[in-house]
Coordinates of C-alpha atoms in Angstrom, one line a residue:
M1 CA -128.6 54.1 116.0
H2 CA -125.5 56.1 116.2
S3 CA -122.3 53.7 116.7
Y4 CA -120.1 55.6 119.3
R5 CA -116.5 55.2 119.8
V6 CA -115.9 54.2 123.1
A7 CA -113.1 53.5 125.6
V8 CA -113.6 51.7 128.7
I9 CA -110.6 51.8 131.3
G10 CA -110.5 48.8 133.6
A11 CA -110.9 45.0 132.5
G12 CA -112.7 43.7 135.7
Y13 CA -116.2 42.5 136.3
V14 CA -117.6 46.2 135.6
G15 CA -115.0 47.0 132.8
L16 CA -115.0 43.9 130.8
T17 CA -118.6 43.3 130.9
A18 CA -119.4 47.2 130.0
A19 CA -116.8 46.8 127.3
A20 CA -118.5 43.5 126.0
C21 CA -122.1 44.6 126.1
F22 CA -121.4 48.2 124.8
A23 CA -119.9 46.3 121.5
S24 CA -122.7 43.8 121.3
L25 CA -124.8 46.9 121.1
G26 CA -123.0 48.0 118.2
H27 CA -120.4 50.3 119.3
H28 CA -116.7 50.2 118.9
V29 CA -115.1 49.7 122.0
V30 CA -111.4 49.8 123.0
C31 CA -110.8 48.3 126.7
A32 CA -107.7 49.1 128.7
D33 CA -106.0 47.8 131.6
V34 CA -102.7 48.4 133.5
D35 CA -102.5 44.7 133.6
E36 CA -100.1 44.0 130.7
S37 CA -100.6 40.0 131.4
K38 CA -104.3 40.5 131.6
I39 CA -104.4 42.4 128.3
A40 CA -102.4 39.3 126.6
R41 CA -104.8 36.5 127.9
L42 CA -107.9 38.7 126.8
R43 CA -106.5 38.9 123.1
R44 CA -106.0 35.3 123.2
G45 CA -109.6 34.9 124.2
L46 CA -108.9 33.9 128.0
I47 CA -111.1 35.0 130.5
D48 CA -110.1 35.1 133.9
I49 CA -113.4 36.1 135.5
V50 CA -116.0 33.5 136.2
E51 CA -119.2 35.0 134.7
P52 CA -122.1 33.4 132.7
E53 CA -122.4 34.6 129.1
L54 CA -119.1 36.8 129.2
A55 CA -116.6 34.7 127.4
E56 CA -119.0 34.1 124.6
L57 CA -120.0 37.8 124.2
V58 CA -116.4 38.9 124.3
A59 CA -115.3 36.3 121.8
E60 CA -118.4 37.4 119.4
S61 CA -117.5 41.2 119.8
V62 CA -114.0 40.6 119.3
A63 CA -114.5 38.4 116.1
A64 CA -117.3 41.3 114.7
G65 CA -114.3 43.7 115.2
R66 CA -116.0 45.9 117.5
L67 CA -114.0 45.3 120.5
T68 CA -110.2 45.3 120.9
F69 CA -107.7 45.3 124.0
V70 CA -104.9 47.5 124.6
Y71 CA -102.4 48.4 127.5
G72 CA -102.9 51.4 129.5
A73 CA -105.6 54.1 129.4
P74 CA -103.5 56.9 127.1
A75 CA -103.9 54.1 124.2
A76 CA -107.6 53.8 124.5
V77 CA -108.8 57.3 124.5
V78 CA -107.2 58.9 121.4
D79 CA -110.4 59.1 119.4
A80 CA -113.0 58.0 121.6
E81 CA -116.3 60.1 122.0
A82 CA -117.0 58.5 125.4
V83 CA -114.4 57.3 128.0
F84 CA -115.8 55.1 130.9
L85 CA -113.8 54.9 134.1
C86 CA -114.4 51.1 135.4
V87 CA -111.5 51.1 137.9
P88 CA -111.5 49.6 141.5
T89 CA -112.4 52.2 144.4
P90 CA -111.5 49.6 147.2
M91 CA -112.5 50.5 151.0
G92 CA -109.5 52.9 152.0
E93 CA -108.4 54.0 155.5
G94 CA -111.3 54.8 158.1
G95 CA -113.7 53.2 155.5
M96 CA -113.9 55.9 152.8
A97 CA -113.6 54.8 149.1
D98 CA -110.1 54.9 147.8
L99 CA -110.1 57.3 144.7
A100 CA -106.4 56.9 143.9
A101 CA -107.1 54.7 140.6
V102 CA -109.8 57.0 139.3
E103 CA -107.8 60.0 139.9
S104 CA -104.6 58.5 138.5
V105 CA -106.4 57.8 135.2
T106 CA -108.1 60.9 134.9
D107 CA -104.8 62.7 135.4
Q108 CA -103.2 60.4 132.6
V109 CA -105.9 61.1 130.0
R110 CA -107.0 64.6 130.5
D111 CA -104.7 66.0 128.0
L112 CA -105.4 63.2 125.6
L113 CA -109.1 63.4 125.2
P114 CA -110.4 65.0 122.1
A115 CA -112.3 68.0 122.3
G116 CA -116.1 66.9 123.3
T117 CA -115.3 63.7 124.9
V118 CA -117.3 62.9 127.6
L119 CA -115.6 61.5 130.4
V120 CA -117.9 59.0 132.3
N121 CA -117.4 57.6 135.8
K122 CA -118.9 54.2 136.4
S123 CA -116.9 53.2 139.4
T124 CA -118.7 53.6 142.8
V125 CA -117.7 56.8 144.2
P126 CA -118.9 59.0 147.0
V127 CA -120.9 62.3 146.2
G128 CA -119.1 64.8 145.0
T129 CA -116.5 63.0 142.9
A130 CA -117.7 64.3 139.4
A131 CA -117.2 67.7 140.5
R132 CA -113.5 66.6 141.7
L133 CA -112.9 65.2 138.4
A134 CA -114.1 67.9 136.4
A135 CA -111.8 70.2 138.3
L136 CA -108.9 67.7 137.9
V137 CA -109.8 67.6 134.1
G138 CA -109.8 71.5 134.0
R139 CA -111.1 71.4 130.3
P140 CA -114.6 73.3 129.4
D141 CA -114.3 71.1 126.2
V142 CA -114.8 67.9 128.2
A143 CA -117.8 67.1 130.2
V144 CA -117.8 64.6 133.3
V145 CA -120.9 62.4 133.7
S146 CA -121.8 60.0 136.6
N147 CA -123.1 56.6 135.1
P148 CA -123.3 54.1 138.2
E149 CA -123.1 50.6 137.3
F150 CA -126.1 48.1 138.9
L151 CA -124.4 44.9 137.7
R152 CA -124.6 41.6 140.1
E153 CA -121.8 39.2 139.9
G154 CA -123.2 36.1 138.6
S155 CA -125.6 37.7 136.2
A156 CA -123.7 40.8 135.1
V157 CA -124.4 40.3 131.4
R158 CA -127.9 39.9 131.9
D159 CA -128.1 42.9 134.2
F160 CA -126.3 45.2 131.7
L161 CA -128.3 44.0 128.6
N162 CA -131.7 44.1 130.7
P163 CA -131.2 47.0 133.2
D164 CA -134.2 47.9 135.6
R165 CA -133.1 51.6 135.0
I166 CA -130.3 53.8 133.6
V167 CA -129.1 56.2 135.9
V168 CA -127.2 59.3 134.2
G169 CA -126.3 62.7 136.3
S170 CA -124.2 65.4 135.1
D171 CA -124.5 69.2 135.3
D172 CA -124.1 69.2 131.5
R173 CA -127.5 68.0 130.2
V174 CA -126.4 67.5 126.5
A175 CA -123.3 65.4 127.9
A176 CA -125.8 63.3 129.9
E177 CA -128.3 62.7 126.9
R178 CA -125.1 61.7 124.7
I179 CA -124.3 59.0 127.3
T180 CA -128.0 57.9 127.8
A181 CA -128.0 57.3 123.7
L182 CA -125.2 54.6 124.2
Y183 CA -128.2 52.5 125.8
A184 CA -131.0 53.4 123.2
R185 CA -131.2 50.0 122.0
L186 CA -132.0 48.7 125.5
G187 CA -135.2 50.6 126.0
A188 CA -135.0 50.9 129.8
P189 CA -136.1 53.3 132.0
T190 CA -134.1 56.3 132.6
V191 CA -133.2 58.7 135.2
L192 CA -131.6 62.0 133.9
T193 CA -130.3 63.9 136.9
D194 CA -127.3 66.1 138.3
A195 CA -124.0 64.3 139.0
A196 CA -124.5 64.4 142.8
S197 CA -127.8 62.7 142.8
A198 CA -126.4 59.9 140.5
E199 CA -123.6 58.9 142.8
M200 CA -126.0 59.0 145.7
V201 CA -128.2 56.5 143.8
K202 CA -125.5 54.0 143.9
Y203 CA -124.8 54.0 147.4
A204 CA -128.5 54.4 148.4
A205 CA -129.5 51.2 146.5
N206 CA -126.7 49.0 147.9
C207 CA -127.0 50.2 151.3
F208 CA -130.9 49.4 151.1
L209 CA -130.1 45.9 149.8
A210 CA -127.6 45.4 152.8
M211 CA -130.1 46.4 155.2
K212 CA -132.8 44.0 153.7
L213 CA -130.2 41.2 154.1
S214 CA -129.4 41.9 157.5
Y215 CA -133.0 42.4 158.4
I216 CA -134.0 38.8 157.1
N217 CA -130.7 37.4 158.9
A218 CA -132.4 39.0 162.2
I219 CA -135.8 37.7 161.3
A220 CA -134.4 34.1 160.8
E221 CA -132.7 34.4 164.2
L222 CA -136.1 35.4 165.6
C223 CA -137.9 32.4 164.1
E224 CA -135.4 29.9 165.5
R225 CA -136.2 31.1 169.1
L226 CA -139.8 31.4 168.4
G227 CA -140.5 28.2 166.2
A228 CA -141.4 29.8 163.0
D229 CA -140.1 28.8 159.7
I230 CA -138.2 31.4 157.9
G231 CA -139.0 29.8 154.3
D232 CA -142.9 30.5 155.1
V233 CA -142.3 33.8 156.5
T234 CA -140.2 35.0 153.5
A235 CA -142.7 33.6 151.0
G236 CA -145.6 35.5 152.9
M237 CA -143.6 38.7 152.7
G238 CA -142.2 38.3 149.2
Y239 CA -145.8 38.3 147.7
D240 CA -146.1 42.0 149.2
R241 CA -145.3 44.0 146.1
R242 CA -144.0 46.7 148.3
I243 CA -141.3 44.4 149.5
G244 CA -140.8 41.6 146.7
P245 CA -139.1 38.5 147.0
S246 CA -135.5 39.5 146.2
F247 CA -133.0 39.8 149.1
L248 CA -135.1 37.5 151.5
R249 CA -132.9 34.6 151.8
P250 CA -131.2 34.1 155.0
G251 CA -127.2 33.4 155.1
P252 CA -124.0 33.4 156.5
G253 CA -124.0 37.0 156.3
W254 CA -123.2 39.0 153.0
G255 CA -120.0 40.3 151.6
G256 CA -118.4 40.5 148.0
S257 CA -116.9 43.6 146.5
C258 CA -119.6 46.0 146.6
L259 CA -121.8 45.9 149.7
P260 CA -119.4 46.0 152.6
K261 CA -117.2 48.9 151.2
D262 CA -120.5 50.8 150.1
V263 CA -121.9 50.5 153.3
H264 CA -118.7 51.9 155.3
A265 CA -118.3 54.4 153.0
L266 CA -121.7 55.9 153.4
L267 CA -121.3 55.7 157.0
R268 CA -118.0 57.5 156.7
V269 CA -119.8 60.1 154.4
A270 CA -122.7 60.5 156.7
D271 CA -120.2 60.8 159.8
A272 CA -118.7 63.5 157.8
T273 CA -121.9 65.5 157.6
G274 CA -122.7 65.1 161.4
F275 CA -125.3 62.7 160.6
D276 CA -125.8 59.5 162.9
F277 CA -127.0 56.9 160.4
D278 CA -127.7 54.4 163.4
L279 CA -130.0 52.2 160.7
L280 CA -126.7 51.6 158.7
D281 CA -124.7 51.2 161.5
A282 CA -127.1 48.5 163.0
T283 CA -126.8 46.7 159.5
L284 CA -123.3 46.2 160.0
K285 CA -123.6 44.6 163.1
V286 CA -126.2 42.4 162.4
N287 CA -124.1 41.1 159.6
D288 CA -121.0 40.9 161.9
R289 CA -123.1 38.8 164.0
Q290 CA -123.8 35.9 161.5
V291 CA -120.3 34.4 161.6
E292 CA -120.9 33.6 165.5
R293 CA -124.2 32.2 164.6
V294 CA -123.1 29.7 161.7
L295 CA -120.4 28.8 164.6
D296 CA -122.8 28.0 167.2
K297 CA -125.1 26.1 164.7
V298 CA -121.9 23.9 163.7
C299 CA -121.0 23.2 167.3
A300 CA -124.9 22.3 168.2
A301 CA -124.8 19.9 165.2
C302 CA -121.4 18.2 166.3
G303 CA -122.8 17.8 169.8
I304 CA -120.5 20.6 171.2
A305 CA -121.5 23.1 173.6
P306 CA -121.8 26.9 172.5
G307 CA -118.3 28.3 172.4
G308 CA -116.5 25.3 172.8
S309 CA -113.3 23.8 171.2
L310 CA -113.5 22.3 167.7
D311 CA -110.1 20.9 168.4
G312 CA -109.9 17.4 166.3
V313 CA -113.1 18.1 164.5
R314 CA -112.7 17.6 160.7
L315 CA -115.1 19.9 158.6
G316 CA -116.0 19.6 155.1
L317 CA -116.7 23.0 153.5
L318 CA -119.1 23.3 150.3
G319 CA -118.6 26.7 148.7
L320 CA -115.8 29.5 149.3
T321 CA -116.8 32.4 147.0
F322 CA -119.0 34.9 148.3
K323 CA -122.0 33.9 146.3
A324 CA -122.5 31.3 143.8
N325 CA -121.7 31.7 140.0
T326 CA -118.7 33.8 140.5
N327 CA -114.9 32.9 141.4
D328 CA -114.8 36.1 143.5
L329 CA -113.5 35.4 147.0
R330 CA -113.4 39.2 148.0
D331 CA -115.1 39.5 151.6
S332 CA -116.5 36.1 151.4
P333 CA -118.7 35.6 154.4
A334 CA -117.7 31.7 153.5
L335 CA -113.9 32.4 154.0
A336 CA -115.0 34.7 157.2
V337 CA -116.4 31.5 158.5
A338 CA -113.6 29.5 157.7
R339 CA -111.5 31.5 159.5
A340 CA -113.2 31.5 162.4
L341 CA -114.0 27.7 162.5
R342 CA -110.0 27.3 162.0
E343 CA -109.4 29.6 164.9
R344 CA -111.6 27.4 167.1
G345 CA -109.2 24.4 166.1
A346 CA -111.3 22.7 163.3
E347 CA -109.5 21.1 160.4
L348 CA -111.0 22.2 157.2
V349 CA -111.5 20.5 153.8
A350 CA -113.1 22.5 151.1
Y351 CA -114.4 22.4 147.7
D352 CA -115.6 25.4 145.4
P353 CA -116.6 24.8 141.6
S354 CA -115.0 27.9 140.7
Q355 CA -111.7 27.1 142.4
V356 CA -110.6 23.7 141.1
N357 CA -107.5 25.3 139.3
T358 CA -106.7 27.4 142.2
D359 CA -103.1 26.8 143.6
P360 CA -103.9 25.6 146.8
A361 CA -101.3 27.7 148.4
V362 CA -103.5 30.6 148.1
F363 CA -105.4 29.4 151.1
G364 CA -102.1 28.7 153.4
E365 CA -102.8 26.9 156.3
L366 CA -106.5 28.0 156.5
L367 CA -107.9 24.8 154.6
T368 CA -107.1 21.7 152.2
L369 CA -108.6 22.4 149.0
V370 CA -109.9 19.3 147.1
G371 CA -111.0 18.9 143.5
D372 CA -114.7 17.5 144.1
P373 CA -117.3 17.7 146.8
Y374 CA -117.1 13.8 147.5
Q375 CA -113.7 14.5 148.5
A376 CA -114.9 17.6 150.8
A377 CA -117.2 15.2 152.6
K378 CA -115.1 12.1 153.1
D379 CA -114.7 11.1 157.0
V380 CA -115.8 14.8 158.1
T381 CA -118.0 15.2 161.2
A382 CA -120.2 17.6 159.4
V383 CA -120.5 19.0 156.1
V384 CA -120.9 22.9 156.2
L385 CA -122.5 24.2 153.0
L386 CA -121.4 28.1 152.5
T387 CA -122.2 28.9 149.0
E388 CA -125.3 28.1 147.0
W389 CA -124.0 26.7 144.1
Q390 CA -126.7 24.8 142.0
E391 CA -124.5 21.6 141.7
F392 CA -124.9 21.2 145.5
R393 CA -128.6 20.7 145.3
T394 CA -127.9 17.5 142.9
L395 CA -125.2 15.9 144.5
D396 CA -125.6 12.1 145.1
W397 CA -126.2 12.8 149.0
G398 CA -126.5 9.0 149.5
Q399 CA -122.9 8.5 148.4
I400 CA -121.8 11.4 150.8
A401 CA -123.9 9.8 153.6
D402 CA -121.8 6.5 153.3
S403 CA -118.5 8.7 153.7
L404 CA -119.6 10.7 156.5
A405 CA -117.8 9.9 159.9
E406 CA -121.4 11.4 161.2
P407 CA -124.6 12.0 159.5
V408 CA -124.8 15.8 159.6
V409 CA -125.2 18.7 157.2
V410 CA -125.0 22.5 158.3
D411 CA -126.9 24.1 155.2
T412 CA -126.1 28.0 155.9
R413 CA -128.3 29.0 152.8
N414 CA -131.2 26.6 153.2
H415 CA -130.0 25.4 149.7
V416 CA -130.3 21.8 149.9
D417 CA -133.8 19.9 150.2
P418 CA -133.8 18.4 153.6
D419 CA -136.1 15.7 152.5
V420 CA -133.6 14.5 150.2
L421 CA -130.9 14.6 153.3
S422 CA -133.6 12.5 155.4
R423 CA -134.1 10.0 153.1
V424 CA -130.3 9.1 153.0
G425 CA -130.2 9.3 156.9
I426 CA -128.6 12.9 157.2
N427 CA -129.4 15.4 159.9
W428 CA -129.9 18.7 158.3
Y429 CA -129.4 22.0 160.3
G430 CA -130.7 25.1 158.2
V431 CA -131.1 29.1 159.1
G432 CA -134.4 30.3 160.8
T433 CA -136.0 26.8 160.7
A434 CA -135.9 23.7 162.8
P435 CA -133.4 21.2 162.4
R436 CA -134.5 18.0 160.4
L437 CA -133.0 15.1 162.5
V438 CA -133.3 11.5 161.7
D439 CA -130.6 10.4 163.7
T440 CA -128.8 10.9 167.2
V441 CA -126.8 13.7 167.0
P442 CA -123.4 12.8 168.7
A443 CA -123.6 13.6 172.4
V444 CA -120.3 15.2 172.8
T445 CA -119.3 18.1 175.1
R446 CA -116.0 19.9 174.8

């Protein structure tokens, strides 16, 4: 396989993962970022991102001489055959994706790109961005290609090297095939299409997943009202090949750096065309409802009337990131719940395995960050599990039971085995199923 000279602009989740994985496939990769301190740390082998297998892959690629880090996009592109834009496209005003970083980098490098270079947009962008960038570059000898990423935080390396599909879109078929060749060793199904369709694939996929999550959270609420069990319901659904078992876990809502901004962006795009995307709008409304659902569950578990005050109630939170196996706090439903609990007056003590080295001042007066889960459970009225870290399954729940002020766990992820908690005398409140009670819940009303 031909070894390409690849430049990756941006050393965040997507950029660093792409750079390390392309290097592992035998390409020579230069990864650039505008953060000089980040580049200095990467050169010393220090990875800020919590992502399984990523640090090892970066170290191997650097040692093999296939991966280097530079400051600034211009230094990375001087002899590149393919330049990948992996820069942030955060939610801007009105919900649209903010393309300032994408356009800024393109402006910086357009006159430096060697003839025949392919400029590849990997960032999530609205339909029409490839055409916009082609006009900005203004060079017939440089093609623009859309190659959206489908990486999940917590399994990004595995997703890159074992993809369900690779999507490459461009109005220049030869350029699209050149980018497809970079992935040849993976042997994955490939969709070659036009740029607009490739851009739409990413939004359509992410918004579908968001709808699936909102749907199962709505079903979970209905299960509670009807006496059904969401675990059995999702098991029965997941065996249907048309549905599949993924994204059928109820929880405190979906968040992270992708789904919220992509749903808002597609809604704005739909609005601009005069299309009322009611289904997607309902997806957001259902998700917004989950925080209040968790608050009601915490109140019930603590013997407090729905909507009542939590003044003087001390709660231990397990998990702060938006999902396990990442240190990403962006749009975390766990933090949304924490803020809502604090607004009701609760005193919060929290533990998250990815945040043990974080300066507690980051969370301000929202919560007290502690260094282990047992500290978070000491003398609290209830433990509220918000992120599905594997270590929470295997805690010494007997030790936690001894330190709790009241024997209560609110498990917003249905993550811990309720039988384990029952054996040590802890009342378990899950989602979409009946509570597992072994003791009298404190009959307090506020």
